[in-house]
Short mmCIF file of C-alpha atoms in Angstrom, two decimals:
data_model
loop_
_atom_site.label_atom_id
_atom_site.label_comp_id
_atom_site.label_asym_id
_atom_site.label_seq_id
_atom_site.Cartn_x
_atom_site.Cartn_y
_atom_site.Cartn_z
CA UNK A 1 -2.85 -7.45 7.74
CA UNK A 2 -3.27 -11.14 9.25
CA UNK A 3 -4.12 -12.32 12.22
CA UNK A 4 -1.34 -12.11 15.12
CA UNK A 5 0.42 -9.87 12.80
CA UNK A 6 0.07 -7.23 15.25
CA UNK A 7 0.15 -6.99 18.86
CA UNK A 8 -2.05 -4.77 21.66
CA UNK A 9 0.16 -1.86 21.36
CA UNK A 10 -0.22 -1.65 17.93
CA UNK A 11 -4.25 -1.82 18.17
CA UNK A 12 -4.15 1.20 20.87
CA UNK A 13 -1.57 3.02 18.32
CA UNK A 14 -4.71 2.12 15.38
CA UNK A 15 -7.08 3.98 17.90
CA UNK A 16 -5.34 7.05 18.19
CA UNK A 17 -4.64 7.09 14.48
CA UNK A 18 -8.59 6.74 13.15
CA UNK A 19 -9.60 9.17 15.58
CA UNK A 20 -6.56 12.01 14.42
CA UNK A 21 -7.44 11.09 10.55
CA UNK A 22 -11.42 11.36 11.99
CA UNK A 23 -10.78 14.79 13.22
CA UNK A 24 -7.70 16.49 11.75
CA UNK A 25 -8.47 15.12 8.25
CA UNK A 26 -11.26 14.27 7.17
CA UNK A 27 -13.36 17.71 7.64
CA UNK A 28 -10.45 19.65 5.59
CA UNK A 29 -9.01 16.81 3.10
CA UNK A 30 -11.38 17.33 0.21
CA UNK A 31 -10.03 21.38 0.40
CA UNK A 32 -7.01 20.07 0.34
CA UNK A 33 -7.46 18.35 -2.35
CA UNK A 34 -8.46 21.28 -4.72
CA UNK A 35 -5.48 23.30 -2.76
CA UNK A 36 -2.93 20.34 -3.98
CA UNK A 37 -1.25 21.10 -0.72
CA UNK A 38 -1.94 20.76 2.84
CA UNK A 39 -2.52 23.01 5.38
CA UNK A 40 0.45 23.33 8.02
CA UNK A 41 -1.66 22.83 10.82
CA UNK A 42 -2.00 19.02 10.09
CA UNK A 43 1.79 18.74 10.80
CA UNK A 44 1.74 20.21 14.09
CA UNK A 45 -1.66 18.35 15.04
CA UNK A 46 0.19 15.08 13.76
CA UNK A 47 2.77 16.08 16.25
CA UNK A 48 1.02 16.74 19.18
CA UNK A 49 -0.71 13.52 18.86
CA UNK A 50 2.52 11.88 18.87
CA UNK A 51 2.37 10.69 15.37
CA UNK A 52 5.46 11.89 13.94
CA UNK A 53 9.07 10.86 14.16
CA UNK A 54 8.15 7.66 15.61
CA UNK A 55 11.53 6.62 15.87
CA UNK A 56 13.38 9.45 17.51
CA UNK A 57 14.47 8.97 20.85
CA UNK A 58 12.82 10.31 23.97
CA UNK A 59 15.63 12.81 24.64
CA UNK A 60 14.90 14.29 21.39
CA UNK A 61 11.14 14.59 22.02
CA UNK A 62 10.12 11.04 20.47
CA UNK A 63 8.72 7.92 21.35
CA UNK A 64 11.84 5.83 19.87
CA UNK A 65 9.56 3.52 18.61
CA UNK A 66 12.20 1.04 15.98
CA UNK A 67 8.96 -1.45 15.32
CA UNK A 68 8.01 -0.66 11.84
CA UNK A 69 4.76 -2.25 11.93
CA UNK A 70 3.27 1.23 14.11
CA UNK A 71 3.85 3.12 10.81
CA UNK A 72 2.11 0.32 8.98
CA UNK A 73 -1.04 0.85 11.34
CA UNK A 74 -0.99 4.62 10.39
CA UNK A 75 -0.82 3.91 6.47
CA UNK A 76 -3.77 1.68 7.25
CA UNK A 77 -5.88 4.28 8.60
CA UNK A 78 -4.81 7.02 6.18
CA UNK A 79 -5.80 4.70 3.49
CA UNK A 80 -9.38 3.29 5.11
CA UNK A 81 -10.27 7.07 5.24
CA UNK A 82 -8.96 7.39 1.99
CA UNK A 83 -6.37 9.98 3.24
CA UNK A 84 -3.48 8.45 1.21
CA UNK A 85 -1.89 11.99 0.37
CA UNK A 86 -1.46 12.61 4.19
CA UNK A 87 0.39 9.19 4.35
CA UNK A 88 2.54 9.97 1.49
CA UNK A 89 3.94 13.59 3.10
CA UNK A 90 4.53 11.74 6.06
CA UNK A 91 6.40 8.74 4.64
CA UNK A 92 8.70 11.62 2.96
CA UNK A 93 9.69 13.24 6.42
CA UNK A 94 9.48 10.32 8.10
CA UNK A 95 10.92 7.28 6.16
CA UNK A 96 13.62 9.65 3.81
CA UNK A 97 14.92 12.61 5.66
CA UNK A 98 14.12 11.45 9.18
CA UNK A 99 16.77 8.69 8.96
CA UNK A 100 19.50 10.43 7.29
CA UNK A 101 19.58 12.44 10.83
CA UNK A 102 19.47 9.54 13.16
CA UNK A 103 22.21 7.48 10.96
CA UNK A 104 24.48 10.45 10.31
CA UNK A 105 23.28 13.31 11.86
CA UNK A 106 25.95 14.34 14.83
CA UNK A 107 24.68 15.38 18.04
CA UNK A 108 24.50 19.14 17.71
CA UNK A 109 22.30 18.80 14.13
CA UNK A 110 20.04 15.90 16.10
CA UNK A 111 19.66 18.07 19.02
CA UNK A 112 18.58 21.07 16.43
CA UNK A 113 16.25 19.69 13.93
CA UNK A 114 14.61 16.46 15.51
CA UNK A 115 12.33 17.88 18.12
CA UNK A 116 11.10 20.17 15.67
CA UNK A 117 10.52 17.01 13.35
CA UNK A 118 8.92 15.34 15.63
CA UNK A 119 6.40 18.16 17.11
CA UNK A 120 5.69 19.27 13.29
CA UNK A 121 7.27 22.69 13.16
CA UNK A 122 9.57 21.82 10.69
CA UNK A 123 8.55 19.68 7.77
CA UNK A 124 11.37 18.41 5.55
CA UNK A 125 11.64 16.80 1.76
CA UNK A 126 13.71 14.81 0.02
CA UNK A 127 15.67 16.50 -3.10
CA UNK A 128 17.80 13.94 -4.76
CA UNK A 129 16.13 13.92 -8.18
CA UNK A 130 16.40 16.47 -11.25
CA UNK A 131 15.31 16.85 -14.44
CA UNK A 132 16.79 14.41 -16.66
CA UNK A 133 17.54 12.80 -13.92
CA UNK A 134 15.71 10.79 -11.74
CA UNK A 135 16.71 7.47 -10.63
CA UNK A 136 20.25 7.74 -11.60
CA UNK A 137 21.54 9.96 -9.16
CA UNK A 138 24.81 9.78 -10.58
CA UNK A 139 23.43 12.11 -13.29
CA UNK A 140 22.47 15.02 -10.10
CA UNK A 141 24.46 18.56 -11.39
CA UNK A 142 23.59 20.08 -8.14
CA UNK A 143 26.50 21.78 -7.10
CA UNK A 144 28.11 22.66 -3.75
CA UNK A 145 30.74 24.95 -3.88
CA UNK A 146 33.14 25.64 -0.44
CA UNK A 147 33.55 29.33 0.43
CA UNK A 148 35.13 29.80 3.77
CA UNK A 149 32.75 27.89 6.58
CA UNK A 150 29.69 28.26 3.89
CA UNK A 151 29.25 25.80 0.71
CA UNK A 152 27.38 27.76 -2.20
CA UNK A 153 24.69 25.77 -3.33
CA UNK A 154 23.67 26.09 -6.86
CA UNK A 155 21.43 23.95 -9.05
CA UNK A 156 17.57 22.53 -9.74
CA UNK A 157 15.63 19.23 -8.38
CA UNK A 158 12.52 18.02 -9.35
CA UNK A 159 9.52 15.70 -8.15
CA UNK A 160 9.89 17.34 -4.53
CA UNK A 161 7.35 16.16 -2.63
CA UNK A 162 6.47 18.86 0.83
CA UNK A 163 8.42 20.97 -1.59
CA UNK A 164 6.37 24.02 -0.90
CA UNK A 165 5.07 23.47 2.72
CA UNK A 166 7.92 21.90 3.45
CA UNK A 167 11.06 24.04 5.83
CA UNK A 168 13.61 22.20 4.45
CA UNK A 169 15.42 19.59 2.38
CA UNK A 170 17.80 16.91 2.43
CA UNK A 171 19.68 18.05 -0.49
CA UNK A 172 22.34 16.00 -2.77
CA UNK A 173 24.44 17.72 -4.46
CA UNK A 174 28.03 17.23 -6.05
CA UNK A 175 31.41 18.20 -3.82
CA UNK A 176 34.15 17.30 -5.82
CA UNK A 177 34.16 19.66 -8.23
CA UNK A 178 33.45 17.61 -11.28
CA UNK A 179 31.46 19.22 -14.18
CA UNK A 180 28.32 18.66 -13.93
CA UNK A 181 27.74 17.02 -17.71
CA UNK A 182 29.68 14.44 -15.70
CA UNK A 183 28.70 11.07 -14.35
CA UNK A 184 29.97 11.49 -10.53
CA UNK A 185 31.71 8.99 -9.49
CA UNK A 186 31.29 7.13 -5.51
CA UNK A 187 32.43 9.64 -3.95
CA UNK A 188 31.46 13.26 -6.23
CA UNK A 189 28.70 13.84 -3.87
CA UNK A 190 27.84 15.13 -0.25
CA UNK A 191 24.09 15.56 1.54
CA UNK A 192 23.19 18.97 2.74
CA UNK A 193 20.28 20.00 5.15
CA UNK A 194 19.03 23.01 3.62
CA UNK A 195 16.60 25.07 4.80
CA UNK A 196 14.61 27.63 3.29
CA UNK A 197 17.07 30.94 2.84
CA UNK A 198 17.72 33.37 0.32
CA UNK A 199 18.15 32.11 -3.24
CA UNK A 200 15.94 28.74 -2.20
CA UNK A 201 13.02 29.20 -4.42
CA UNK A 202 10.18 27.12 -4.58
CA UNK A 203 8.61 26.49 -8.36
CA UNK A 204 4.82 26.28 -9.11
CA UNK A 205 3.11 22.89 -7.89
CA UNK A 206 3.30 20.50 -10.43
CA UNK A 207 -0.15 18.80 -11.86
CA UNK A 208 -0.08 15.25 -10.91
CA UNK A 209 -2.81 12.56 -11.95
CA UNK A 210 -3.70 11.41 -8.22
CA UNK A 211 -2.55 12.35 -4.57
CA UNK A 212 -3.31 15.62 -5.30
CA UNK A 213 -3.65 16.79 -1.40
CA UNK A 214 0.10 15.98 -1.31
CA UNK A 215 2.46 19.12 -3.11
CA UNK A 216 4.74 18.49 -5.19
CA UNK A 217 7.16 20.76 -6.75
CA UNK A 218 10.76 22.03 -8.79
CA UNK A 219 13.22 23.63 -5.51
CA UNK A 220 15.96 26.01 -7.07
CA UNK A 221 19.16 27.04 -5.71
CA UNK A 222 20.78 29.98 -6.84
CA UNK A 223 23.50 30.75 -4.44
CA UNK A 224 22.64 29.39 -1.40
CA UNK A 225 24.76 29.74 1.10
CA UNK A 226 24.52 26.91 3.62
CA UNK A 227 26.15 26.42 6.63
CA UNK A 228 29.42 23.92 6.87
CA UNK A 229 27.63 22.76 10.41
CA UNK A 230 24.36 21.19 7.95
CA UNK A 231 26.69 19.02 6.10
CA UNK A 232 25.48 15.17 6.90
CA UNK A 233 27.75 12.98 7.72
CA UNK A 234 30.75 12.80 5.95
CA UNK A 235 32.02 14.80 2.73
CA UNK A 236 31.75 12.74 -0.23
CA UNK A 237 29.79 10.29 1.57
CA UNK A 238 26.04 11.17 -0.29
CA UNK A 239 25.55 8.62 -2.47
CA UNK A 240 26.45 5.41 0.31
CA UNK A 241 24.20 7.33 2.41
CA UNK A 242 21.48 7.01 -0.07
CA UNK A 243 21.50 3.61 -1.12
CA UNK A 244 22.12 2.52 2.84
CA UNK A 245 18.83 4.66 3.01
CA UNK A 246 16.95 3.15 0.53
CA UNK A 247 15.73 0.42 2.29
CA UNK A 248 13.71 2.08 4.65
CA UNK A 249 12.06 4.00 1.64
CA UNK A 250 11.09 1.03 -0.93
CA UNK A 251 9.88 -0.70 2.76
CA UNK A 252 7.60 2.16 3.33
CA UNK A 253 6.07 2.43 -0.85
CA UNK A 254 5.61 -1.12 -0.08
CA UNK A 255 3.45 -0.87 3.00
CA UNK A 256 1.65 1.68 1.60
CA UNK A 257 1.26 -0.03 -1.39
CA UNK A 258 -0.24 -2.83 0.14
CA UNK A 259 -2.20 -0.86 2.39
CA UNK A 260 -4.16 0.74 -0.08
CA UNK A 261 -4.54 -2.44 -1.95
CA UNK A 262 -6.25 -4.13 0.97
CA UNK A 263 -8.97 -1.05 1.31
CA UNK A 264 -9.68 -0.87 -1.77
CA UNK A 265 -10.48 -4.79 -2.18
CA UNK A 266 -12.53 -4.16 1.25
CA UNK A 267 -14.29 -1.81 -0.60
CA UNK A 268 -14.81 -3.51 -3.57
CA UNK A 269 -16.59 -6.17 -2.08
CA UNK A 270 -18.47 -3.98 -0.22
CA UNK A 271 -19.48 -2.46 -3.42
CA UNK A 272 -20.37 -5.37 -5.68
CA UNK A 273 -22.52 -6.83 -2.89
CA UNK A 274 -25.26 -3.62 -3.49
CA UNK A 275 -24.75 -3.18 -6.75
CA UNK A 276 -27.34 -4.94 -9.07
CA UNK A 277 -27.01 -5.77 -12.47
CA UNK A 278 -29.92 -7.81 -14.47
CA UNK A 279 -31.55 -8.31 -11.07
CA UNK A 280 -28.82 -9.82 -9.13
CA UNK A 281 -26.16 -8.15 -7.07
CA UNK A 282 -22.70 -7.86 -9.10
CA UNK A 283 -20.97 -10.95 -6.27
CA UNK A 284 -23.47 -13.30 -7.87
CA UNK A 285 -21.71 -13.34 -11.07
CA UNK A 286 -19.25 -16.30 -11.23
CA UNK A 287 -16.76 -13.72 -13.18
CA UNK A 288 -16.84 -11.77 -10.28
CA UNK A 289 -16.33 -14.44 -7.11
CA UNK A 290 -13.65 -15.53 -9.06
CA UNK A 291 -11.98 -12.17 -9.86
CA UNK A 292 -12.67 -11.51 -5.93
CA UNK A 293 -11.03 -14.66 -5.38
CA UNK A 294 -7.46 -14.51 -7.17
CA UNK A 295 -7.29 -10.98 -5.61
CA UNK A 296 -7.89 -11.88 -2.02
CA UNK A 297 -5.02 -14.52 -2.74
CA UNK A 298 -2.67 -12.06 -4.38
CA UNK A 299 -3.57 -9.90 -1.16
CA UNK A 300 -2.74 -12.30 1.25
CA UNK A 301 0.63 -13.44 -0.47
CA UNK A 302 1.77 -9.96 -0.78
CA UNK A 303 0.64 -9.15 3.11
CA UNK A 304 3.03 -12.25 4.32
CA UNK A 305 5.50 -11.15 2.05
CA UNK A 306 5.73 -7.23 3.19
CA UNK A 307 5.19 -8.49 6.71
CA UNK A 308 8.46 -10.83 6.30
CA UNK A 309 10.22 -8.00 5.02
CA UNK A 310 9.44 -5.41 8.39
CA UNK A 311 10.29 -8.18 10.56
CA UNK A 312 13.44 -8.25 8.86
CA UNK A 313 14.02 -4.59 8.69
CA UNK A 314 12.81 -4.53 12.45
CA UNK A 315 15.83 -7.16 13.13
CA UNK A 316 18.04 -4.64 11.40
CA UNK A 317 18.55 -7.37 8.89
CA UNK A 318 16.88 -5.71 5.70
CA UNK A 319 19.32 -5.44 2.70
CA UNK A 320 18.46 -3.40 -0.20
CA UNK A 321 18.36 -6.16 -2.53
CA UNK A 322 15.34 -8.00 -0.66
CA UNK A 323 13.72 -4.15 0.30
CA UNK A 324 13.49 -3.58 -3.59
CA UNK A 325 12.33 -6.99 -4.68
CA UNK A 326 9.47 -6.36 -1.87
CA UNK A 327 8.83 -2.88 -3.16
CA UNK A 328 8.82 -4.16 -6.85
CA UNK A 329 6.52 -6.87 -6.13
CA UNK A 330 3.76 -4.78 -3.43
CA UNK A 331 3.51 -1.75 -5.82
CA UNK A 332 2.76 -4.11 -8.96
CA UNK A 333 0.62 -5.77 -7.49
CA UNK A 334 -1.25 -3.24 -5.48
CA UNK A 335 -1.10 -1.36 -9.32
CA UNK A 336 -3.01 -4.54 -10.57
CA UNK A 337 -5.48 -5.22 -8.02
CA UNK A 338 -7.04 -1.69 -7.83
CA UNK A 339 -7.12 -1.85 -12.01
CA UNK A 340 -9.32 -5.03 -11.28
CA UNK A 341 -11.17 -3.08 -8.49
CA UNK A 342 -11.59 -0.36 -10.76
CA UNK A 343 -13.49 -2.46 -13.55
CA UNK A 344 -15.61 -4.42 -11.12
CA UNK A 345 -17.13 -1.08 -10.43
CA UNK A 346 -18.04 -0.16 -13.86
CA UNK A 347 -18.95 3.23 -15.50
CA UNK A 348 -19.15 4.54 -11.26
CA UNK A 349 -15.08 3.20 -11.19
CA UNK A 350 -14.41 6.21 -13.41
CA UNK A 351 -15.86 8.90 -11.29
CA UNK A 352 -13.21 10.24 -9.07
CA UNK A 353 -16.40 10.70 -6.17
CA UNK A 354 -15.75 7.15 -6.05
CA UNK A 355 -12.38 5.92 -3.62
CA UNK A 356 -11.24 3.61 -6.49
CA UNK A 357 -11.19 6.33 -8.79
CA UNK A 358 -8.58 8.09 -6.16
CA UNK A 359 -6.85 4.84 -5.56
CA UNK A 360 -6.13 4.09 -9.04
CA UNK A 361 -4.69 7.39 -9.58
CA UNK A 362 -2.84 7.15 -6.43
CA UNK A 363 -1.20 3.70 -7.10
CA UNK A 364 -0.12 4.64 -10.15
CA UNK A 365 3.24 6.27 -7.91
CA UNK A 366 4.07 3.35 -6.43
CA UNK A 367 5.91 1.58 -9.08
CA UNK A 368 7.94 4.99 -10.22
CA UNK A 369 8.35 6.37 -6.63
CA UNK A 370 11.70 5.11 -4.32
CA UNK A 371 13.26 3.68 -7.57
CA UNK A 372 11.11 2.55 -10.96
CA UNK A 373 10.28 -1.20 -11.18
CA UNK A 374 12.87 -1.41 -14.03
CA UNK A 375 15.66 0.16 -11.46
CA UNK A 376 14.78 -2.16 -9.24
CA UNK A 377 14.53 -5.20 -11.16
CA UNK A 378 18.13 -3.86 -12.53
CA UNK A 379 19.53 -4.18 -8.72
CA UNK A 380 17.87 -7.54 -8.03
CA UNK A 381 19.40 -8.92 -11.16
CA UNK A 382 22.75 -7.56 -10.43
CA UNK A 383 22.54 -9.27 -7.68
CA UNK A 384 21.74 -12.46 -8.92
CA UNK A 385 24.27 -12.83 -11.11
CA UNK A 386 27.46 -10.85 -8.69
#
């Protein structure tokens, strides 16, 4: 990011963070890779060195750390060691499920699932979306049925990232009772904290086209019974829950997105400096400077821009409208920055040995993940014209 951006605190956090992705990641990410999952003993490393749950209170075994920007300076260093997969999982336990506990949680579920959040002993995923339906969560058929102090869970999601390594999910599902060919209306649907039991089944991973190191996978419910005590919140509550949650999420595909824009530029230049074409290094050609040029500028307007939108979010002041026009605009152009990268680099570009391979692959998320660019230009509009 820019200069005065960040603070001394935020340099010492960047410290710890190189060295963890240094030793924890680096040696076993490539495996990892192949695997297309991680290995559990990156969660409880992450843990110990204090890098999870950032914002959980000290009671609860966290650092209560509410400044945003000390998760920015962990995508950062995921993303200079090329580690974005690691920074994904973490957003997803962190940035989705995380706050769903501190906002609604009570004190008995806080006291039982955060410390184990925050020392990596129980990794958690987000399953809101299903087949056929994905953005519109109004579509979810997910079922909850009551049955004494139990609710019966019954039903499919899809896209789950930490799906298989994951403990548990932060499940949506419909309460009212409405059939499930349905659209659910504002108040059809409840959030669940569901961990892994009998009749929670975990599909195959599913083959994605970058961020491979990161699994993803279908969850099925087939008669789940799940405790009246993991209900979040309120019944009927689910889907205000998720759209007062959703600004958190689209800020953190945002600073990621911008994140892995601004290493892959770095490298770019990097790259086009040694390579030589014709005798002279690829930064001599004036096609080049100037393509280098418009995306340092793009860079830089998108850095002030995310960083205006954390200092909001910081201030508590973040709606959803402005967290999805930042999202919207960071992935995009993140999306078209690393396609420029990509073709500075030529024939190598297309050779996933090379990091803009990865991060072209990897970017390609951004704009679908947290709500497509089309949802999101949907809700800006809407509000323009409310």
């Amino acid at each position: 990011m820019f200069a005065g951006f960040y603070e001394e605190l935020h340099e010492e956090f960047r410290e710890l963070a190189r060295e963890f992705s240094a030793r924890e990641v680096a040696p076993h990410y490539a495996d990892w890779e192949k695997a297309h999952r991680m290995d559990r003993s990156l969660w409880t490393a992450a843990g110990e060195q204090g890098l999870l749950g950032l914002a959980v209170p000290e009671e609860f075994g966290g650092m209560g750390l509410n400044d945003y920007r000390f998760r920015m300076v962990l995508d950062e260093e995921l993303c200079r060691a090329g580690h974005e997969s690691v920074g994904l999982a973490f957003h997803l336990h962190d940035d989705w499920v995380l706050p769903a506990l501190l906002r609604y949680g009570n004190d008995e579920q806080q006291s039982r699932w955060l410390p184990r959040m925050v020392d990596g002993s129980l990794v958690t995923s987000v399953a809101w979306t299903e087949p056929g339906c994905g953005s519109d969560l109004r579509g979810v058929r997910t079922k909850a049925v009551p049955d004494g102090e139990v609710w019966v869970l019954d039903g499919q999601k899809t896209f789950i990232g930490n799906g298989i390594t994951g403990d548990a999910a932060l499940v949506l599902a419909r309460t009212d009772g409405s059939s499930p060919t349905e659209r659910g209306g504002a108040n059809s649907f409840s959030l669940f904290f569901v961990e892994k039991t009998a009749g929670y089944d975990v599909g195959s991973p599913l083959e994605k086209m970058g961020l491979t190191a990161s699994d993803t996978a279908e969850l099925f419910f087939t008669g789940v019974r799940v405790p009246g005590a993991n209900l979040i919140g309120e019944l009927g509550a689910g889907l205000r829950y998720v759209h007062e949650l959703l600004p958190q999420g689209r800020l953190a595909v945002a600073t990621s997105s911008v994140a892995l824009a601004a290493q892959t530029l770095r490298a770019t230049r990097e790259y086009v400096s040694q390579r030589q074409v014709s005798d002279r290094s690829v930064d001599e050609f004036q096609n080049t400077r100037f393509r280098l040029a418009d995306m340092q500028v793009s860079l830089e307007v998108t850095q002030h821009y995310v960083a205006q939108a954390v200092t909001r979010f910081n201030d508590g002041e973040l709606s959803l409208t402005d967290a999805s026009k930042t999202k919207m605009w960071a992935s995009e152009r993140a999306k078209e920055l690393i396609d420029q990268c990509l073709q500075l680099h030529g024939g190598y570009g297309y050779i996933l040995e090379y990091p803009v391979a990865k991060a072209y692959l990897a970017v390609r998320l951004f704009t679908i993940f947290g709500g497509t660019s089309e949802v999101l230009r949907d809700t800006i509009a809407r509000d323009l014209v409310s």
